[in-house]
Backbone atoms as SQL, in Angstrom:
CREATE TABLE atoms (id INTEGER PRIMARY KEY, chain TEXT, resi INTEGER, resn TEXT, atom TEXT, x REAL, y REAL, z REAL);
INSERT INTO atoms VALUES
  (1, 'A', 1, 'UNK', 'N', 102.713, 127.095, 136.017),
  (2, 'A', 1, 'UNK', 'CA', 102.611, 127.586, 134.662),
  (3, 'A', 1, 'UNK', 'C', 101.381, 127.013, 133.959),
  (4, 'A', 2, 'UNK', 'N', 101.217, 125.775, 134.256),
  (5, 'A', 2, 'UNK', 'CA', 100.128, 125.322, 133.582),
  (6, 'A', 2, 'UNK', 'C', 98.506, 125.696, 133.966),
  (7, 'A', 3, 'UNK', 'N', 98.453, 126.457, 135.129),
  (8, 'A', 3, 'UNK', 'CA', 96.934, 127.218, 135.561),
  (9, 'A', 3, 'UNK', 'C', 97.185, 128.587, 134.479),
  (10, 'A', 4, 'UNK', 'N', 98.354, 128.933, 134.453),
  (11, 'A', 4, 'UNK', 'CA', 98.393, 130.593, 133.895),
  (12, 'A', 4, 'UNK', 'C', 97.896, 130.129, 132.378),
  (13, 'A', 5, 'UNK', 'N', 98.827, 128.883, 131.980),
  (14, 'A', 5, 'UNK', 'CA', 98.129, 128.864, 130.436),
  (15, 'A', 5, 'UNK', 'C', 96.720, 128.525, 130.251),
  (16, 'A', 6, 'UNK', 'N', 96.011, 127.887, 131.247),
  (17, 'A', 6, 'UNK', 'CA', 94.561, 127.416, 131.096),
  (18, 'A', 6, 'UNK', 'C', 93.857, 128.938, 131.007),
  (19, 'A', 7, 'UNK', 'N', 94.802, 129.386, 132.281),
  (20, 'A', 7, 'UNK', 'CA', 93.368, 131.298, 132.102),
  (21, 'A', 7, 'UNK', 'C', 93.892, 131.957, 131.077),
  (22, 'A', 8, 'UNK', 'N', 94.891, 131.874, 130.117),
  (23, 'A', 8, 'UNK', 'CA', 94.837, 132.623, 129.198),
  (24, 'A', 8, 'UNK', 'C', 94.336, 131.908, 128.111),
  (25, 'A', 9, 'UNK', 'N', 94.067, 130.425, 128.027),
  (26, 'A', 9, 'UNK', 'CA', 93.343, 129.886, 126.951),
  (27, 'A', 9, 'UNK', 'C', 91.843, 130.052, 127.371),
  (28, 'A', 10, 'UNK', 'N', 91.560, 130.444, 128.817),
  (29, 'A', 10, 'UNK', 'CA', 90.047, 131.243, 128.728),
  (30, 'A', 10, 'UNK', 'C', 89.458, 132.152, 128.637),
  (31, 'A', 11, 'UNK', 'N', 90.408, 132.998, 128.888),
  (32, 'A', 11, 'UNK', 'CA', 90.834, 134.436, 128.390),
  (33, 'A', 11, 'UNK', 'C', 90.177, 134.542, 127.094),
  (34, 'A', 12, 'UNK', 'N', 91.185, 133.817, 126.303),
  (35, 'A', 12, 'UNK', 'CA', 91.605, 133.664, 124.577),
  (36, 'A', 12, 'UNK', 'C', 89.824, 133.635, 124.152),
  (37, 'A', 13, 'UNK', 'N', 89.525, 132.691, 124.502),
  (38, 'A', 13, 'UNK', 'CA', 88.394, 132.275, 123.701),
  (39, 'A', 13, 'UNK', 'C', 86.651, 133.095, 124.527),
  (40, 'A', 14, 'UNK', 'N', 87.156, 134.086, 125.835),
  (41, 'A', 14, 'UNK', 'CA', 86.190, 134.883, 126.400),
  (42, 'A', 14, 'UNK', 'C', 86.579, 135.951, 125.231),
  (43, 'A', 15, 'UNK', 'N', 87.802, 136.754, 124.916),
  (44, 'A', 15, 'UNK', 'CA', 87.733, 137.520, 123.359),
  (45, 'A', 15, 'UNK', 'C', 87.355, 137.489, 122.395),
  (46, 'A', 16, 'UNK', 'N', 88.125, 136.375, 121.969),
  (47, 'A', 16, 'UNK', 'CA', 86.662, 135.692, 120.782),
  (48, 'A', 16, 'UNK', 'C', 85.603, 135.685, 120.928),
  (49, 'A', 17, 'UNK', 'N', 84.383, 135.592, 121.555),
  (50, 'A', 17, 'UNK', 'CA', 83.173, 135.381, 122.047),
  (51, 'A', 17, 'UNK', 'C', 82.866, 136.864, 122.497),
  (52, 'A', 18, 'UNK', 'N', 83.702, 137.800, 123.017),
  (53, 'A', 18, 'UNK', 'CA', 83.235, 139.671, 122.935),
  (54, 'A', 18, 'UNK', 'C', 82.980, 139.935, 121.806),
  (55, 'A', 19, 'UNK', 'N', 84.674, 139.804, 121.353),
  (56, 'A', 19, 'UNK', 'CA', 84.393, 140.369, 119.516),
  (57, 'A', 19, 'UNK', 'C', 83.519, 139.963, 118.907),
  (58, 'A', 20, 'UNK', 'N', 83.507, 138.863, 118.892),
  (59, 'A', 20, 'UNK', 'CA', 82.402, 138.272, 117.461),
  (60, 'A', 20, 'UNK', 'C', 81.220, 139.285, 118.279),
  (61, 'A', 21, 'UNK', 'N', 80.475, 139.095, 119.468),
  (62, 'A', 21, 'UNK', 'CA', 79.433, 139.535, 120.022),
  (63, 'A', 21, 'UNK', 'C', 79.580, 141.363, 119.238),
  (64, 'A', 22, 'UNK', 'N', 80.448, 141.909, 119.850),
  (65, 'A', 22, 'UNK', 'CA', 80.675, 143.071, 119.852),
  (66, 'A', 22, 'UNK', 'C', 81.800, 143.423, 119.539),
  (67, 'A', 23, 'UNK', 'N', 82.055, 143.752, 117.921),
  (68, 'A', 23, 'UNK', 'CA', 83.305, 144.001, 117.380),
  (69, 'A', 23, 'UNK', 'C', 83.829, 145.394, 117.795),
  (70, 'A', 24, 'UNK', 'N', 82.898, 145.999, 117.874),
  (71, 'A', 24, 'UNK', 'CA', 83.244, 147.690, 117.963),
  (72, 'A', 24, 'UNK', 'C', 83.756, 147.947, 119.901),
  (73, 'A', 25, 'UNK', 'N', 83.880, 146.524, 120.424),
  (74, 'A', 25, 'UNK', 'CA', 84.218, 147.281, 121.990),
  (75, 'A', 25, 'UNK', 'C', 85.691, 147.512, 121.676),
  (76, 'A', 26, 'UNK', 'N', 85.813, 148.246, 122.672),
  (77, 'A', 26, 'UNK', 'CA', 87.830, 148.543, 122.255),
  (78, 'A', 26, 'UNK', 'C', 88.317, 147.545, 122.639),
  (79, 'A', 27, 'UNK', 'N', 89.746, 147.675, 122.013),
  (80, 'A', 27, 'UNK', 'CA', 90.444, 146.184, 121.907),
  (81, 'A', 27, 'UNK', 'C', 90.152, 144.695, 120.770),
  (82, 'A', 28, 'UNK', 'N', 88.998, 145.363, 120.684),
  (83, 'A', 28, 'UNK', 'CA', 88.688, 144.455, 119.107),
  (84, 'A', 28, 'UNK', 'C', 89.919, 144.531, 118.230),
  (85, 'A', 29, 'UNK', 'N', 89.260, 145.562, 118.207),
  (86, 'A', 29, 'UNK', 'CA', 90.414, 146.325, 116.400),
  (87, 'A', 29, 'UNK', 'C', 91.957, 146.038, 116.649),
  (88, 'A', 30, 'UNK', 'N', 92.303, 145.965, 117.987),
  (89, 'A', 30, 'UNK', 'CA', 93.510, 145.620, 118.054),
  (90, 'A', 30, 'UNK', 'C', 94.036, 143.897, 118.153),
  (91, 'A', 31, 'UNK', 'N', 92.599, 143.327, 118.972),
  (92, 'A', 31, 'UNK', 'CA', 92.866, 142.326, 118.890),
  (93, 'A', 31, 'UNK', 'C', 93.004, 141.596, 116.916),
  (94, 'A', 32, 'UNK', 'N', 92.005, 142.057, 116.285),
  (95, 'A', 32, 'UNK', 'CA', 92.011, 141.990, 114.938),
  (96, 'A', 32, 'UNK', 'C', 93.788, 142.378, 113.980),
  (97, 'A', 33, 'UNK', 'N', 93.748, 143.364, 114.563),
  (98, 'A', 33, 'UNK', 'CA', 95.474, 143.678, 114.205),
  (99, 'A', 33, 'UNK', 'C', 96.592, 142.360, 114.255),
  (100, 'A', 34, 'UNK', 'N', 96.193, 142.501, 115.470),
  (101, 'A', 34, 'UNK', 'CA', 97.248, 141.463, 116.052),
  (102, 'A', 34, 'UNK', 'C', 97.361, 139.641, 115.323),
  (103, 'A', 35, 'UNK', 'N', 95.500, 139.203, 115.290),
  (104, 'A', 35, 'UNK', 'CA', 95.618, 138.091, 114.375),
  (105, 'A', 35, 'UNK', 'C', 96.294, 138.679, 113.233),
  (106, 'A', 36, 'UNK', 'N', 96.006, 140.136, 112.328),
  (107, 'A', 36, 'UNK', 'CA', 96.477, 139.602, 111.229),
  (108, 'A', 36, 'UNK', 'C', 97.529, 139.965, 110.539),
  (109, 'A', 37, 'UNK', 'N', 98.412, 140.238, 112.185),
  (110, 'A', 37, 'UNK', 'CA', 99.775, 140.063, 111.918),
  (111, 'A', 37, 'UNK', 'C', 100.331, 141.561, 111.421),
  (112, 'A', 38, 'UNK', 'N', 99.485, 143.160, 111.717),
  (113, 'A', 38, 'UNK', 'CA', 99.611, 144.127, 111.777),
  (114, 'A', 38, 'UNK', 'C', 100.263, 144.822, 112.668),
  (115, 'A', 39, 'UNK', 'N', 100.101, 144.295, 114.398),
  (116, 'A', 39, 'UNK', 'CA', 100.898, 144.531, 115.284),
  (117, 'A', 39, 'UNK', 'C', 101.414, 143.404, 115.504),
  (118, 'A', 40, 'UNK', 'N', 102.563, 143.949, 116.120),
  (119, 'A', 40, 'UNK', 'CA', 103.411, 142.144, 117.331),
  (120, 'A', 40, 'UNK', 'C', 103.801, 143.046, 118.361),
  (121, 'A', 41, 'UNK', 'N', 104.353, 142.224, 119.095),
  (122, 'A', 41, 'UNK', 'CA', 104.805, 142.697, 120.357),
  (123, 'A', 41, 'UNK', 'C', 104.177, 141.829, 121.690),
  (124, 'A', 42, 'UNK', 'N', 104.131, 142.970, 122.825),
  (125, 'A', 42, 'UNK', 'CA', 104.089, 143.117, 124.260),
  (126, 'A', 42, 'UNK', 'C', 102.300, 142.918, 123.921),
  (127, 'A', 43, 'UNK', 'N', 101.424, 144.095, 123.171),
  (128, 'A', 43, 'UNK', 'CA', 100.193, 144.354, 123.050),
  (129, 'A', 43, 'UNK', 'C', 99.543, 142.949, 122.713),
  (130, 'A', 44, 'UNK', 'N', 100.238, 142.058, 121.836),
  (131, 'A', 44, 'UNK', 'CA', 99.552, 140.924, 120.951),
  (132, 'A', 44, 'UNK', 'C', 99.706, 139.591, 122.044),
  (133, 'A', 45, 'UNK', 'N', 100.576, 139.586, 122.848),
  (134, 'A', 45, 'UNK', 'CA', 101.169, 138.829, 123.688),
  (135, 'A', 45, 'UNK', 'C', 99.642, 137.997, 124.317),
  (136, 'A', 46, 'UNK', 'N', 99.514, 136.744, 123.850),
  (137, 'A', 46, 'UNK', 'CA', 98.343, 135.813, 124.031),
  (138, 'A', 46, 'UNK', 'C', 97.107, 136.593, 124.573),
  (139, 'A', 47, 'UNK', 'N', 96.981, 137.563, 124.064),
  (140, 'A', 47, 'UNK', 'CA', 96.135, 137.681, 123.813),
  (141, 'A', 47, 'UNK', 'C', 95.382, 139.082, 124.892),
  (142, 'A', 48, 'UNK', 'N', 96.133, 139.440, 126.111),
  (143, 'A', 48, 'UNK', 'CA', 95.993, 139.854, 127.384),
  (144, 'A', 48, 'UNK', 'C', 95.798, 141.763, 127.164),
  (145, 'A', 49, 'UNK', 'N', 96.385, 141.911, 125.832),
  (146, 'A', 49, 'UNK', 'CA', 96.705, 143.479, 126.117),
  (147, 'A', 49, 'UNK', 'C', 94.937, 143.429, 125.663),
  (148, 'A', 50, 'UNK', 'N', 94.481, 143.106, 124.498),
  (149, 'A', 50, 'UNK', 'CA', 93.144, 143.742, 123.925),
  (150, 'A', 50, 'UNK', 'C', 92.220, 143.119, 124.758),
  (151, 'A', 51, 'UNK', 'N', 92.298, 142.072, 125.628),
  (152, 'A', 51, 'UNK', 'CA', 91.094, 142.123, 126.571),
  (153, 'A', 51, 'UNK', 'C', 91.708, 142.948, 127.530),
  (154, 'A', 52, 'UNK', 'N', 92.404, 143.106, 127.799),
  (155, 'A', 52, 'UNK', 'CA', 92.646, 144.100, 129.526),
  (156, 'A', 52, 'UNK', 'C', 91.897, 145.235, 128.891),
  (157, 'A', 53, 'UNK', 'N', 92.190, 145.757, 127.486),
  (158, 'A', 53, 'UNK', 'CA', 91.297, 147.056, 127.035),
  (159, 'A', 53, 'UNK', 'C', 89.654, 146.973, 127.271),
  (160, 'A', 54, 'UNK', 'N', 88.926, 145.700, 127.002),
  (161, 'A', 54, 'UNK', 'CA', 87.935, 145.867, 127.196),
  (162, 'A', 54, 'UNK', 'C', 87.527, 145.530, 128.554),
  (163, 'A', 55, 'UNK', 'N', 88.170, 144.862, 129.333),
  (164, 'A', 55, 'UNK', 'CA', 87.527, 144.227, 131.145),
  (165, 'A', 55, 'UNK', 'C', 88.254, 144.989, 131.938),
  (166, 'A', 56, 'UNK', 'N', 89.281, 146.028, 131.639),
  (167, 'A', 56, 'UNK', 'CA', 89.958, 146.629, 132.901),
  (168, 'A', 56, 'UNK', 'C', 89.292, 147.747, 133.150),
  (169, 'A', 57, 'UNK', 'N', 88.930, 147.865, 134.681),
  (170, 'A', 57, 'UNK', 'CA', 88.123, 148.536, 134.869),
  (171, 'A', 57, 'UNK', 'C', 89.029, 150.064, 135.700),
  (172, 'A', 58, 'UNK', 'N', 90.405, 150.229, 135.015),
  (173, 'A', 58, 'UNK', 'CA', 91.079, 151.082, 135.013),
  (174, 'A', 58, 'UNK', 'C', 90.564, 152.723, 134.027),
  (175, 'A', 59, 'UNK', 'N', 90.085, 152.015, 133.275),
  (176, 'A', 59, 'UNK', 'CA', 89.868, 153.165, 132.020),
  (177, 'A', 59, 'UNK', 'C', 88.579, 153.302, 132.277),
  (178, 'A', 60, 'UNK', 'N', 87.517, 153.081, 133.062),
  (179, 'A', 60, 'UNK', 'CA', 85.825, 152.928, 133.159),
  (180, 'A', 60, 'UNK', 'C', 85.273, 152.112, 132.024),
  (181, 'A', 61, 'UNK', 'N', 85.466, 151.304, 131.348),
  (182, 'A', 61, 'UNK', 'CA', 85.387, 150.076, 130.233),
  (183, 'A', 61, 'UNK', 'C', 84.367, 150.014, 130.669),
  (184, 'A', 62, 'UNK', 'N', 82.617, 150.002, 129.672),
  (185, 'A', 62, 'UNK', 'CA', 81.484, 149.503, 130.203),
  (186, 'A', 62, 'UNK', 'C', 81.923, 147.975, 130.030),
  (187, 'A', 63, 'UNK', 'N', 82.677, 147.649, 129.291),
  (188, 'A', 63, 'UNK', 'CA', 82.298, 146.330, 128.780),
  (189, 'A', 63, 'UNK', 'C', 82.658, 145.622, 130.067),
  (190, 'A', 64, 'UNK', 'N', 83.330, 146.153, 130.996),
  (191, 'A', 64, 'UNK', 'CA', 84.014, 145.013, 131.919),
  (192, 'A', 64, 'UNK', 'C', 82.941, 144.400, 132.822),
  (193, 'A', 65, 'UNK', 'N', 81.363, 144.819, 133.026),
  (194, 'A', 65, 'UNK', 'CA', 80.630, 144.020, 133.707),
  (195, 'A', 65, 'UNK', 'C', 80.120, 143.036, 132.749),
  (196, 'A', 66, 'UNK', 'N', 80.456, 142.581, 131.575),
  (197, 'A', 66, 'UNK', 'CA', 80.002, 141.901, 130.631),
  (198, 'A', 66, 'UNK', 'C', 80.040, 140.545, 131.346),
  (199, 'A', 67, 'UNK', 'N', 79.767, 139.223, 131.041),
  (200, 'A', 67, 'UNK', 'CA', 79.960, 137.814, 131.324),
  (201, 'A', 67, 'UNK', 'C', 81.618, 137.602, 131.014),
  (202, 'A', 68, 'UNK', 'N', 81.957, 137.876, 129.743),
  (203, 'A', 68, 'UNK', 'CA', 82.974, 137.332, 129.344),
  (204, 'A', 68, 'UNK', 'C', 84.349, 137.867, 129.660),
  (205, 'A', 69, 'UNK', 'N', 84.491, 138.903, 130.579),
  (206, 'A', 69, 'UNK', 'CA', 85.114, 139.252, 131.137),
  (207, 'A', 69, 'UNK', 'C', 85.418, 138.813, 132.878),
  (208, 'A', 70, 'UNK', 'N', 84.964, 137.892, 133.184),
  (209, 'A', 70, 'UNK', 'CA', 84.901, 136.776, 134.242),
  (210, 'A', 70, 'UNK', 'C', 85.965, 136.558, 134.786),
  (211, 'A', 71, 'UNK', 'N', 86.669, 136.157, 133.898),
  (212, 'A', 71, 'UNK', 'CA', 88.077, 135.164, 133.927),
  (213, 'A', 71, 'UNK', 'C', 89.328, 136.034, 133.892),
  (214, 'A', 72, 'UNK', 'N', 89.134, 136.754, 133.321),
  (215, 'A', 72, 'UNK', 'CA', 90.088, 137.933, 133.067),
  (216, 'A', 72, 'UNK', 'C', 90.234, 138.767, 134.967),
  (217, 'A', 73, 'UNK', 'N', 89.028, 139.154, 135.159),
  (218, 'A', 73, 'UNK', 'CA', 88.912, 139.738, 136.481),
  (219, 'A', 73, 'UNK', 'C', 89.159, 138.556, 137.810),
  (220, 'A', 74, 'UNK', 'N', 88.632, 137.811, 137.687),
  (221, 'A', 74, 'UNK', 'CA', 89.377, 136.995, 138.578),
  (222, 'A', 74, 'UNK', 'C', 90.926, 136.215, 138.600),
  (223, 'A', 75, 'UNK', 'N', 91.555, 136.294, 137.351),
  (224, 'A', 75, 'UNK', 'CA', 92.524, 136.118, 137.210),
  (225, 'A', 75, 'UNK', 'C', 94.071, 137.400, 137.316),
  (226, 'A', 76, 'UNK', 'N', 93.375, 138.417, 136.759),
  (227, 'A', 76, 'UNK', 'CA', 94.032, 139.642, 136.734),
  (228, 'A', 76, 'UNK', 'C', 93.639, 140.936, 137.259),
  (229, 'A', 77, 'UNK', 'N', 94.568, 141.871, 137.651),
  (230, 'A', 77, 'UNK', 'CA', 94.030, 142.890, 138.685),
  (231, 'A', 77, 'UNK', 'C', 93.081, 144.119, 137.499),
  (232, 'A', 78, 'UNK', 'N', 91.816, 143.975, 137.657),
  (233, 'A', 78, 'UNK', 'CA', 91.047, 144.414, 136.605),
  (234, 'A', 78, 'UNK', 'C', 90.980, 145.789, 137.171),
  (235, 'A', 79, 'UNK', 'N', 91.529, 146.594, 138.038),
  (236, 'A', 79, 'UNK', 'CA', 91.996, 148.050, 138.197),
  (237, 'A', 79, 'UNK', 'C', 93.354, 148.724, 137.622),
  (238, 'A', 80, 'UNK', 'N', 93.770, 147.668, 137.248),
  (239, 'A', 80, 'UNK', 'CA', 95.105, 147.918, 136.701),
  (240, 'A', 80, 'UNK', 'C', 94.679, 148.535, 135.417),
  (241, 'A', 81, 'UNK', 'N', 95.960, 149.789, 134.865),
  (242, 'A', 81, 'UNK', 'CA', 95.990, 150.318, 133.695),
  (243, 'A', 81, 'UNK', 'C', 96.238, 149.386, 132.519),
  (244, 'A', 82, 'UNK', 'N', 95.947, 148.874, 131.444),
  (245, 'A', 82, 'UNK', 'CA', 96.320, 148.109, 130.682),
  (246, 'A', 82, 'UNK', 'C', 97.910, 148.711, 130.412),
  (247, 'A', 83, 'UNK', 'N', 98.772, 147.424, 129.945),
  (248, 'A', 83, 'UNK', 'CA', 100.408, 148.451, 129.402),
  (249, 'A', 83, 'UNK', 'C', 100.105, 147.858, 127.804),
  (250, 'A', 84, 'UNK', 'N', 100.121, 148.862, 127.421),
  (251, 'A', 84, 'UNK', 'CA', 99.948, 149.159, 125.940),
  (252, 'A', 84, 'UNK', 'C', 101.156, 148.948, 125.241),
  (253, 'A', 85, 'UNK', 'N', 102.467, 149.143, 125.503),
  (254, 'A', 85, 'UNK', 'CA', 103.581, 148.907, 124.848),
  (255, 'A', 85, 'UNK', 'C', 103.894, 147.495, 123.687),
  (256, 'A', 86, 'UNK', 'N', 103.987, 148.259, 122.817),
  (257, 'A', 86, 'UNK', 'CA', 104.214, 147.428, 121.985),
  (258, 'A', 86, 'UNK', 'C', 105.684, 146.482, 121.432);
């Protein structure tokens, strides 16, 4: 458990570091939701649904050859569909 929480606290802060870069990639706006307490759920869940939107390379996401999507792809199956459920 304690590797899963390290990659989602690198995860966490590779989002932070998209958004701020690039607010307008998808999954921003949701990640933005989610801080401010607009959505909850499955989607907000540390953080995983609004980067899978921007690094899963399920949907053709340019953003997913970005740097900061690294950790995400080596940690998670970055062909996978994001699950959106909220």
């Amino acid at each position: 458990m304690k590797a899963y929480n390290s990659s989602v606290d690198l995860m966490t802060s590779d989002l932070k570091s998209l958004c701020a870069a690039s607010p307008s990639l998808p999954g921003c706006s949701i990640w933005y939701a989610c801080q401010r307490g607009n959505i909850t759920g499955n989607l907000c869940a540390d953080g995983l649904g609004p980067i899978s939107m921007i690094c899963s390379t399920a949907q053709r996401e340019a953003a997913s050859s970005l740097a900061g999507c690294k950790n995400y792809k080596t940690v998670c199956n970055s062909t996978a569909t994001p699950k959106l459920d909220a």
